[in-house]
Amino acid sequence: MNNTILNQIEVSVYEACKLQISNLSHEQEGKAYAACQFRLNELKIICRTAKITPKKTGQFVTCWKRNEAGITEPFSENDQFDFLVINVSKENSIGQFVFPKSILKAQGILSTDKKDGKRGFRVYPAWDKATSTQAGKTQSWQLNYFFLLDEDTDFNQVKTLYQLPK
């Protein structure tokens, strides 16, 4: 999978918000999820593209790294990044989740001294209808960090998600 969605967002959204990608590096092991890291102006971004799975609502995404021993482990609250950005698409819809490190920690996705994080999780874009109570709860908090790429994209919302001045 390539970074087609990220390229579309860069041209349609980032440029309008005066955000510039630099220091882009692709992660070979995460190629199936278009895994990469980059700077967005001064922000440090970890980026993935989620995948639609056949039997469950939402999309699945991985978010792990290899430690010095070569073992996969979840990202940690001590890792140097500002946002985990997850690109999603389905048919003609494209969107992006912009999760700040603090919410990933609060939701148990990042490892802390007290608890192991997750190597992968599901995201529920606005166009998905949650089919379980847990999926509904997850979608409810996740949509606070989501924007839809369309002719009505709210650039002020995007700036708010990236914690930029409007």
XYZ file of C-alpha atoms in Angstrom:
166
model
C 0.000 0.000 0.000
C 1.335 3.433 -0.787
C 0.628 6.799 0.773
C -2.042 7.851 -1.735
C -4.421 9.011 1.010
C -1.680 10.954 2.764
C -0.795 12.593 -0.561
C -4.428 13.628 -1.079
C -4.627 15.056 2.436
C -1.330 16.879 1.941
C -2.567 18.592 -1.223
C -6.168 19.219 -0.130
C -5.789 19.961 3.581
C -2.226 20.453 4.805
C -1.372 23.039 2.162
C -4.560 25.007 2.968
C -3.609 24.928 6.672
C 0.004 25.922 5.931
C 1.291 22.558 7.151
C 4.330 21.116 5.426
C 5.572 17.529 5.511
C 9.328 17.080 5.920
C 11.720 14.305 7.007
C 9.353 11.642 5.671
C 10.616 8.131 6.375
C 8.771 4.938 5.437
C 8.800 1.927 7.750
C 9.411 -1.238 5.731
C 7.852 -3.581 8.278
C 4.654 -1.560 8.345
C 4.341 -1.350 4.583
C 0.871 -2.981 4.620
C -0.341 0.005 6.671
C 1.648 2.650 4.730
C 3.592 3.160 7.969
C 5.720 6.264 8.030
C 6.948 9.028 10.268
C 7.407 12.664 9.400
C 7.461 16.191 10.660
C 4.467 18.395 10.028
C 5.959 21.844 10.516
C 7.448 21.311 14.024
C 5.161 18.411 14.993
C 6.451 14.827 15.096
C 3.953 12.494 13.440
C 3.595 8.715 13.340
C 1.279 7.862 10.452
C -0.618 4.730 9.423
C -3.376 3.879 6.963
C -6.052 1.605 8.434
C -7.446 -1.435 6.641
C -11.023 -2.541 6.190
C -11.516 -6.064 7.527
C -14.221 -8.321 6.088
C -16.092 -9.383 9.227
C -16.050 -6.365 11.547
C -17.200 -2.768 11.403
C -14.474 -0.147 11.486
C -10.919 -0.471 10.260
C -7.862 -2.085 11.828
C -4.486 -0.415 12.234
C -1.196 -1.517 13.770
C 0.886 0.735 15.998
C 4.028 -0.965 17.227
C 7.801 -0.712 17.063
C 10.705 -3.122 17.544
C 12.751 -2.871 20.711
C 16.513 -3.452 20.959
C 15.922 -7.220 21.302
C 13.993 -7.248 18.019
C 10.634 -7.912 19.697
C 7.542 -5.939 18.733
C 6.062 -3.729 21.415
C 3.421 -0.998 21.584
C 4.454 2.620 21.334
C 5.128 4.188 24.717
C 4.272 7.458 26.389
C 8.058 8.024 26.427
C 8.426 7.815 22.625
C 9.186 11.116 20.941
C 6.110 12.001 18.885
C 3.197 14.424 19.096
C 0.419 12.701 17.139
C -0.537 9.303 15.773
C -2.327 10.063 12.505
C -4.500 7.363 10.957
C -5.753 7.734 7.404
C -8.967 5.936 6.479
C -10.971 5.472 3.294
C -13.970 3.551 2.058
C -15.358 3.789 -1.447
C -15.393 7.568 -2.121
C -14.879 8.669 1.484
C -11.524 9.737 2.944
C -10.794 10.901 6.453
C -8.079 11.216 9.040
C -7.858 10.611 12.764
C -5.424 12.944 14.537
C -4.778 11.394 17.944
C -2.614 13.405 20.350
C -0.273 11.424 22.556
C -2.321 12.344 25.664
C -5.538 10.684 24.401
C -3.636 7.570 23.286
C -2.263 7.286 26.817
C -5.693 7.892 28.393
C -7.276 5.220 26.159
C -4.628 2.590 26.979
C -3.114 2.495 23.494
C 0.340 3.681 24.626
C 2.376 1.737 27.145
C 3.038 3.384 30.497
C 5.023 2.324 33.554
C 1.801 0.788 34.893
C 0.236 -0.840 31.823
C 1.115 -2.346 28.452
C -0.356 -0.584 25.430
C -1.788 -2.077 22.241
C 0.015 -3.210 19.097
C -3.103 -2.565 17.058
C -6.656 -1.330 17.404
C -9.818 -0.514 15.471
C -10.882 2.939 14.339
C -14.454 3.860 13.493
C -14.774 6.658 10.916
C -17.915 8.788 10.803
C -19.379 6.741 7.931
C -19.324 3.478 9.945
C -22.267 2.442 12.091
C -21.006 0.828 15.300
C -22.516 -2.637 15.710
C -21.720 -3.237 19.389
C -21.822 -1.226 22.582
C -18.024 -1.263 22.858
C -17.586 -0.159 19.235
C -20.064 2.662 19.871
C -18.132 3.839 22.948
C -14.866 3.699 21.025
C -16.310 5.552 18.039
C -17.745 8.179 20.369
C -14.350 9.268 21.713
C -12.516 8.712 18.407
C -14.777 11.024 16.391
C -13.546 13.957 18.499
C -10.227 13.494 16.647
C -11.567 12.889 13.131
C -12.037 15.009 10.045
C -13.612 14.112 6.735
C -11.899 15.113 3.513
C -14.567 16.500 1.205
C -15.637 19.778 -0.372
C -16.769 20.985 3.086
C -13.609 20.109 5.045
C -13.436 22.453 8.023
C -9.848 23.753 8.023
C -10.356 25.373 11.442
C -11.271 21.937 12.797
C -8.087 20.511 11.257
C -6.030 23.288 12.884
C -7.745 22.568 16.211
C -6.948 18.847 15.908
C -3.288 19.644 15.243
C -3.418 22.218 18.053
C -2.487 25.103 15.747
C -3.541 28.738 15.996
C -6.489 29.558 13.732
